[in-house]
Coordinates of C-alpha atoms and ligand atoms in Angstrom, one line a residue:
M1 CA 85.7 87.8 125.7
T2 CA 84.7 84.2 124.0
F3 CA 81.9 83.7 121.9
I4 CA 80.3 81.3 124.3
K5 CA 77.5 83.9 125.9
G6 CA 76.7 84.9 122.2
I7 CA 75.5 81.6 121.0
S8 CA 71.7 81.4 120.5
K9 CA 69.4 81.6 117.3
S10 CA 69.3 85.6 118.0
A11 CA 72.5 86.3 118.3
P12 CA 73.3 89.5 117.0
W13 CA 75.4 88.1 113.9
K14 CA 73.0 86.1 113.1
V15 CA 71.2 88.1 109.8
K16 CA 67.9 87.6 110.2
E17 CA 65.3 85.4 107.2
S18 CA 63.5 89.6 106.6
E19 CA 67.0 90.2 104.7
V20 CA 67.0 87.8 101.9
T21 CA 67.8 88.9 98.8
P22 CA 65.6 88.3 95.7
E23 CA 67.9 87.0 93.7
S24 CA 65.1 88.3 89.8
V25 CA 66.2 91.6 91.1
F26 CA 69.4 90.8 88.9
K27 CA 67.9 88.5 86.3
D28 CA 67.8 90.3 82.3
R29 CA 69.5 93.8 83.7
R30 CA 70.7 94.5 79.6
R31 CA 66.9 93.6 78.9
I32 CA 65.9 96.2 81.7
I33 CA 67.6 99.2 80.6
Q34 CA 66.8 98.3 77.2
A35 CA 62.8 97.9 78.0
M36 CA 63.0 100.9 79.4
G37 CA 64.9 103.6 75.9
L38 CA 67.8 104.3 78.7
G39 CA 70.5 103.1 76.2
A40 CA 73.2 105.6 77.4
V41 CA 72.5 106.9 81.1
G42 CA 72.4 110.6 80.4
A43 CA 72.4 113.0 83.4
S44 CA 69.2 114.2 83.6
I45 CA 68.3 111.3 85.4
P46 CA 67.7 111.8 88.6
G47 CA 70.1 111.1 91.3
Y48 CA 68.4 108.6 92.9
V49 CA 67.3 106.6 90.1
Q50 CA 70.8 107.4 88.8
A51 CA 71.8 105.2 91.4
G52 CA 69.2 102.6 90.9
I53 CA 70.8 102.5 86.5
F54 CA 74.0 102.6 88.0
D55 CA 73.6 99.1 90.1
L56 CA 72.1 97.0 86.6
F57 CA 75.5 97.5 85.5
G58 CA 76.5 95.2 87.4
S59 CA 78.7 92.0 85.7
P60 CA 82.0 92.4 84.8
K61 CA 82.9 92.7 81.2
S62 CA 85.9 91.3 81.5
T63 CA 86.3 88.1 79.0
T64 CA 88.7 86.4 81.2
P65 CA 87.7 86.6 84.4
F66 CA 90.6 86.0 87.4
K67 CA 90.2 82.6 88.1
T68 CA 89.2 81.9 91.8
I69 CA 89.5 78.7 94.3
P70 CA 87.0 76.5 95.9
L71 CA 88.5 76.9 99.7
A72 CA 88.3 74.5 102.2
F73 CA 87.0 75.7 105.5
H74 CA 84.1 75.1 108.4
S75 CA 81.4 76.8 109.1
N76 CA 81.3 78.9 111.8
P77 CA 78.6 78.4 113.6
L78 CA 78.6 81.2 115.7
F79 CA 79.1 84.3 112.6
S80 CA 77.3 82.0 110.2
Q81 CA 74.2 82.0 108.7
Q82 CA 73.4 80.6 104.8
E83 CA 70.1 82.6 104.7
G84 CA 70.1 86.6 104.3
V85 CA 73.3 86.7 101.8
T86 CA 73.1 89.3 99.0
P87 CA 74.3 87.7 95.5
I88 CA 76.8 87.1 95.2
E89 CA 76.3 89.1 91.5
K90 CA 75.8 91.9 93.7
V91 CA 78.8 90.8 95.6
M92 CA 81.3 90.8 92.4
S93 CA 80.7 93.6 91.0
H94 CA 79.4 96.5 93.0
N95 CA 82.6 96.9 94.2
N96 CA 84.7 100.0 96.7
F97 CA 88.5 99.4 94.8
Y98 CA 89.4 103.0 94.4
E99 CA 92.8 101.7 93.1
F100 CA 90.6 100.6 90.1
G101 CA 88.4 103.1 89.5
T102 CA 85.7 105.0 92.1
G103 CA 83.8 103.6 90.5
K104 CA 80.7 101.1 91.7
S105 CA 81.1 98.9 88.8
D106 CA 85.5 100.0 88.1
P107 CA 86.6 97.6 89.9
A108 CA 85.1 94.6 88.9
E109 CA 85.6 95.9 85.5
N110 CA 89.0 96.8 85.5
A111 CA 91.0 94.3 88.1
Q112 CA 90.3 90.9 86.2
G113 CA 94.2 90.8 85.1
F114 CA 95.5 91.2 89.1
N115 CA 98.6 89.7 89.8
V116 CA 98.0 87.9 93.7
D117 CA 101.3 85.7 92.6
P118 CA 103.1 85.5 94.8
W119 CA 102.6 87.6 97.1
K120 CA 103.5 88.8 100.1
L121 CA 102.6 89.7 103.4
V122 CA 104.8 91.0 105.9
V123 CA 103.9 90.9 110.0
D124 CA 106.4 93.6 111.0
G125 CA 106.9 95.8 113.4
E126 CA 105.8 95.8 117.6
V127 CA 105.8 91.6 117.0
E128 CA 108.0 89.3 118.7
R129 CA 108.9 87.1 115.7
T130 CA 108.4 88.9 111.7
L131 CA 106.2 87.0 110.0
T132 CA 106.3 86.8 105.8
L133 CA 103.5 84.7 104.0
D134 CA 103.5 83.5 101.0
L135 CA 100.2 83.1 99.2
D136 CA 100.4 79.3 100.0
D137 CA 100.0 80.4 103.1
L138 CA 96.9 82.6 103.6
T139 CA 94.6 79.9 103.1
K140 CA 96.7 76.7 105.3
L141 CA 98.9 78.5 107.7
I142 CA 95.8 78.8 109.7
A143 CA 92.4 77.0 109.5
L144 CA 89.6 78.8 107.5
E145 CA 86.4 79.7 108.6
E146 CA 82.9 80.8 107.0
R147 CA 81.2 83.7 108.9
T148 CA 78.5 86.2 107.1
Y149 CA 78.8 89.4 108.4
R150 CA 76.6 92.5 106.7
L151 CA 79.1 95.1 105.5
R152 CA 78.5 99.2 105.5
C153 CA 79.8 101.5 103.4
V154 CA 79.7 104.4 104.9
E155 CA 77.8 105.8 101.9
A156 CA 75.2 105.0 103.3
W157 CA 74.7 101.0 101.5
S158 CA 74.8 97.9 103.2
M159 CA 75.0 93.6 101.7
V160 CA 75.9 90.8 103.7
I161 CA 78.5 88.9 103.0
P162 CA 80.0 84.6 104.2
W163 CA 83.5 85.7 104.2
V164 CA 85.8 82.7 104.3
G165 CA 89.3 83.4 106.3
F166 CA 90.6 83.7 110.0
P167 CA 90.6 86.0 112.8
L168 CA 93.1 88.6 113.0
A169 CA 93.8 88.2 116.6
S170 CA 95.5 84.1 115.6
L171 CA 97.8 85.8 113.2
L172 CA 98.6 88.6 115.3
K173 CA 99.0 85.9 118.2
K174 CA 101.7 83.5 115.6
A175 CA 103.8 86.9 115.5
G176 CA 103.6 88.0 118.9
L177 CA 102.9 91.9 120.6
T178 CA 104.9 93.5 122.3
D179 CA 104.5 95.7 125.0
K180 CA 104.9 98.6 123.1
A181 CA 101.7 97.0 120.9
K182 CA 98.5 100.0 121.2
Y183 CA 97.7 100.0 117.2
V184 CA 98.1 97.7 114.1
A185 CA 98.5 99.0 110.8
F186 CA 97.6 98.2 107.8
E187 CA 98.3 98.7 103.9
T188 CA 97.2 97.6 100.7
L189 CA 99.7 96.5 97.5
Y190 CA 101.2 99.8 96.2
D191 CA 101.4 98.9 92.1
P192 CA 100.2 101.5 89.5
E193 CA 101.1 99.1 86.7
Q194 CA 98.6 97.4 87.7
M195 CA 96.1 99.2 89.8
P196 CA 95.2 102.5 87.6
G197 CA 93.5 104.1 90.1
Q198 CA 97.2 104.8 91.8
K199 CA 98.7 106.3 88.1
S200 CA 95.8 109.0 88.1
R201 CA 94.8 111.5 90.6
L202 CA 91.1 111.7 89.0
M203 CA 90.9 107.7 88.5
G204 CA 91.7 106.8 91.6
G205 CA 89.5 109.3 93.8
G206 CA 92.7 112.3 95.6
I207 CA 94.0 109.6 97.4
H208 CA 97.3 109.0 98.6
Y209 CA 97.8 105.7 97.5
P210 CA 99.0 102.9 99.0
Y211 CA 95.7 102.7 101.1
V212 CA 96.4 102.4 104.4
E213 CA 94.2 101.7 107.6
G214 CA 94.2 101.0 111.1
L215 CA 92.8 99.2 114.6
T216 CA 93.6 99.9 118.0
V217 CA 95.5 96.9 119.2
A218 CA 92.5 95.8 121.8
E219 CA 90.0 95.7 118.4
A220 CA 92.1 93.8 116.0
M221 CA 92.5 91.5 118.6
N222 CA 88.1 91.2 118.8
D223 CA 87.2 88.1 118.1
L224 CA 84.4 89.7 115.5
S225 CA 87.5 90.9 113.8
F226 CA 88.3 89.2 110.1
L227 CA 91.0 88.3 107.7
S228 CA 89.3 87.4 105.2
V229 CA 90.7 85.0 102.4
G230 CA 87.7 84.9 100.1
L231 CA 83.6 84.4 99.7
Y232 CA 81.3 81.7 98.3
G233 CA 83.8 79.5 99.3
K234 CA 86.2 80.6 97.1
T235 CA 89.1 82.8 96.6
L236 CA 88.3 85.6 97.2
P237 CA 87.6 87.7 93.3
P238 CA 90.4 90.8 93.2
Q239 CA 87.5 93.5 93.4
N240 CA 87.0 92.4 96.5
G241 CA 90.0 92.5 97.7
A242 CA 92.5 89.4 96.4
P243 CA 94.4 87.5 97.8
I244 CA 93.6 88.5 102.2
R245 CA 91.7 91.7 103.0
L246 CA 90.2 92.6 106.7
V247 CA 87.0 92.9 107.1
V248 CA 86.4 95.1 111.0
P249 CA 81.8 94.2 110.8
W250 CA 81.1 97.2 113.0
K251 CA 82.6 99.4 111.3
Y252 CA 82.3 101.2 108.7
G253 CA 83.4 99.2 105.4
F254 CA 86.4 101.6 104.0
K255 CA 88.6 100.6 107.7
S256 CA 88.2 96.7 105.3
I257 CA 91.1 97.6 103.4
K258 CA 91.3 94.9 100.3
S259 CA 94.9 93.3 99.2
I260 CA 96.5 93.9 102.3
V261 CA 100.9 93.6 102.1
R262 CA 101.9 94.9 105.1
I263 CA 99.9 94.6 108.7
R264 CA 102.4 96.4 111.1
V265 CA 101.8 96.9 114.3
M266 CA 102.5 100.4 116.5
D267 CA 103.3 102.0 119.8
K268 CA 101.5 105.5 118.0
Q269 CA 98.4 105.3 116.0
P270 CA 99.0 105.1 112.5
P271 CA 97.8 107.4 109.2
T272 CA 94.7 106.2 107.9
S273 CA 93.7 107.2 104.2
W274 CA 90.1 108.5 104.3
N275 CA 91.0 110.7 107.4
Q276 CA 94.1 111.5 105.6
L277 CA 92.1 112.6 102.8
A278 CA 89.5 114.4 104.2
S279 CA 89.5 114.3 108.5
H280 CA 86.1 116.5 109.2
E281 CA 84.4 113.4 107.4
Y282 CA 85.7 109.9 108.1
G283 CA 87.7 109.1 111.6
F284 CA 89.3 107.0 112.7
Y285 CA 87.6 105.2 114.8
A286 CA 83.9 105.5 111.8
N287 CA 82.0 102.6 114.4
V288 CA 78.8 102.5 112.5
N289 CA 76.6 105.3 113.9
P290 CA 72.9 105.9 113.1
K291 CA 73.2 109.4 115.7
V292 CA 76.4 110.7 114.5
D293 CA 75.7 111.8 110.5
H294 CA 78.6 112.8 107.9
P295 CA 78.8 116.0 107.3
R296 CA 76.9 114.9 104.2
W297 CA 74.3 113.0 104.7
S298 CA 71.9 111.1 107.2
Q299 CA 73.5 107.5 109.0
A300 CA 70.4 107.7 110.1
T301 CA 68.9 104.4 107.6
E302 CA 70.6 102.5 104.9
R303 CA 69.8 100.9 101.6
R304 CA 70.3 97.5 101.3
I305 CA 71.6 96.1 97.8
G306 CA 69.7 94.0 95.9
E307 CA 67.1 94.5 98.2
G308 CA 63.2 96.3 97.5
G309 CA 63.5 97.0 93.7
L310 CA 65.4 98.8 91.2
F311 CA 64.0 102.0 91.8
S312 CA 62.7 101.6 95.8
A313 CA 65.8 100.9 97.4
K314 CA 64.7 98.5 100.7
R315 CA 65.9 101.6 103.1
I316 CA 66.4 100.0 106.8
E317 CA 67.1 101.2 110.0
T318 CA 71.1 101.1 110.9
E319 CA 72.4 99.7 114.3
L320 CA 75.0 100.9 116.2
F321 CA 77.6 99.2 115.9
N322 CA 76.5 97.6 112.2
G323 CA 74.3 95.5 114.4
Y324 CA 77.7 93.6 116.9
G325 CA 77.4 96.2 120.0
D326 CA 77.1 92.7 122.2
Q327 CA 80.8 92.0 120.4
V328 CA 82.0 95.6 121.1
A329 CA 80.3 97.8 122.6
E330 CA 83.1 96.8 125.8
L331 CA 85.2 98.6 123.9
Y332 CA 84.1 101.9 123.5
K333 CA 83.2 102.2 127.1
G334 CA 83.0 105.2 128.3
V335 CA 82.9 107.0 125.2
D336 CA 82.9 110.1 123.2
L337 CA 80.9 108.3 120.3
R338 CA 81.0 111.5 118.6
K339 CA 84.2 113.0 119.1
Y340 CA 85.8 109.9 118.3
F341 CA 84.3 109.3 115.3
Ligands
LIG401 N1 92.4 99.3 98.9 C1 91.0 99.3 99.3 N2 90.6 98.8 99.6 C2 89.3 99.7 100.2 C3 88.4 100.6 99.5 C4 89.8 101.0 98.0 O1 89.2 102.1 98.0 N3 91.0 100.2 98.7 N4 87.7 101.3 99.9 C5 86.7 100.7 101.0 C6 85.5 100.3 101.3 S1 85.0 102.5 101.1 C7 84.3 99.8 100.9 S2 82.2 99.9 101.3 C8 84.8 97.8 100.7 C9 83.7 97.0 100.0 O2 84.6 95.9 99.8 P1 83.4 95.1 98.8 O3 83.5 95.5 97.3 O4 83.8 93.7 98.6 O5 82.2 95.1 99.6 O6 86.3 98.6 100.9 C10 87.8 99.2 101.6 N5 88.2 98.4 101.4
LIG402 MO1 82.4 102.1 102.2

């Protein structure tokens, strides 16, 4: 597949203007809370309201925020669109990164001291050449581009994020796949000293660390599969997966593994963290699909973070493959998406 057939204003990965997120929503969070008399968020507040309130506590509390550095990149005209992106404050404050705690604001609060230098990313397994990349290589080995993708969490919320990075396929081609290559496994850093969620079963949400993920080789080589080293034009903040994370926008967010230290090409399907934790709820494929519900909630709609006001979060229809069907549907031709969820 090439990019060419998708060049058009209506290319599905281009985010519509109607998806523009109002920034005013995020101003004066504390003032609003005070005005409501909600000094402490109590258990007496109904769940749906509480979820909205937690969104108010967005900003990182650390006094010494992690330093992000401006990146040189070209905008990929086939993927990039400036309108409709989720405000950077939201992208950096509403996160899932259980290594730093299970609360949405935990990663922003607990990860600011995360040390990514030195970093080592190894690409090995069924490859012709094992690659070892250091921190510098991550932004210099392959020309960086910007792509604005939707991110749909399995928890039925979503964002639109301008990533900076390079296609996963470009890196895999540098390593060269052997003819036994069938799957690609990914592994997050294991460093309990830096990642408190890896020390405490409670804080880490019961996940068996290191966090691991996987794709088929066909999925990994798809044009959409992206390794991100930045967002909003700068290197990644730690809460978003510094210094390098995967972005597979047609799959639920948990596939987009953060802070990767190893990419291992394999001949067998690798284990994946959420599937290991609850295999009846989280499959290996995890393609976004409004017709295949999570056992405990519907996947038909999603809450677009930052839109629709505080207590009446705007819900939008969830699209099959998160709207990227033109690019990826062919990968699943004849596959029972209900069985291989
Ligand atoms: N290592 C690691 N990667 C992870 C997670 C995690 O807990 N640990 N959470 C995943 C989930 S559930 C989602 S929705 C996305 C969130 O990415 P964001 O915080 O940059 O929006 O990261 C994914 N990658
Ligand atoms: Mo998620």
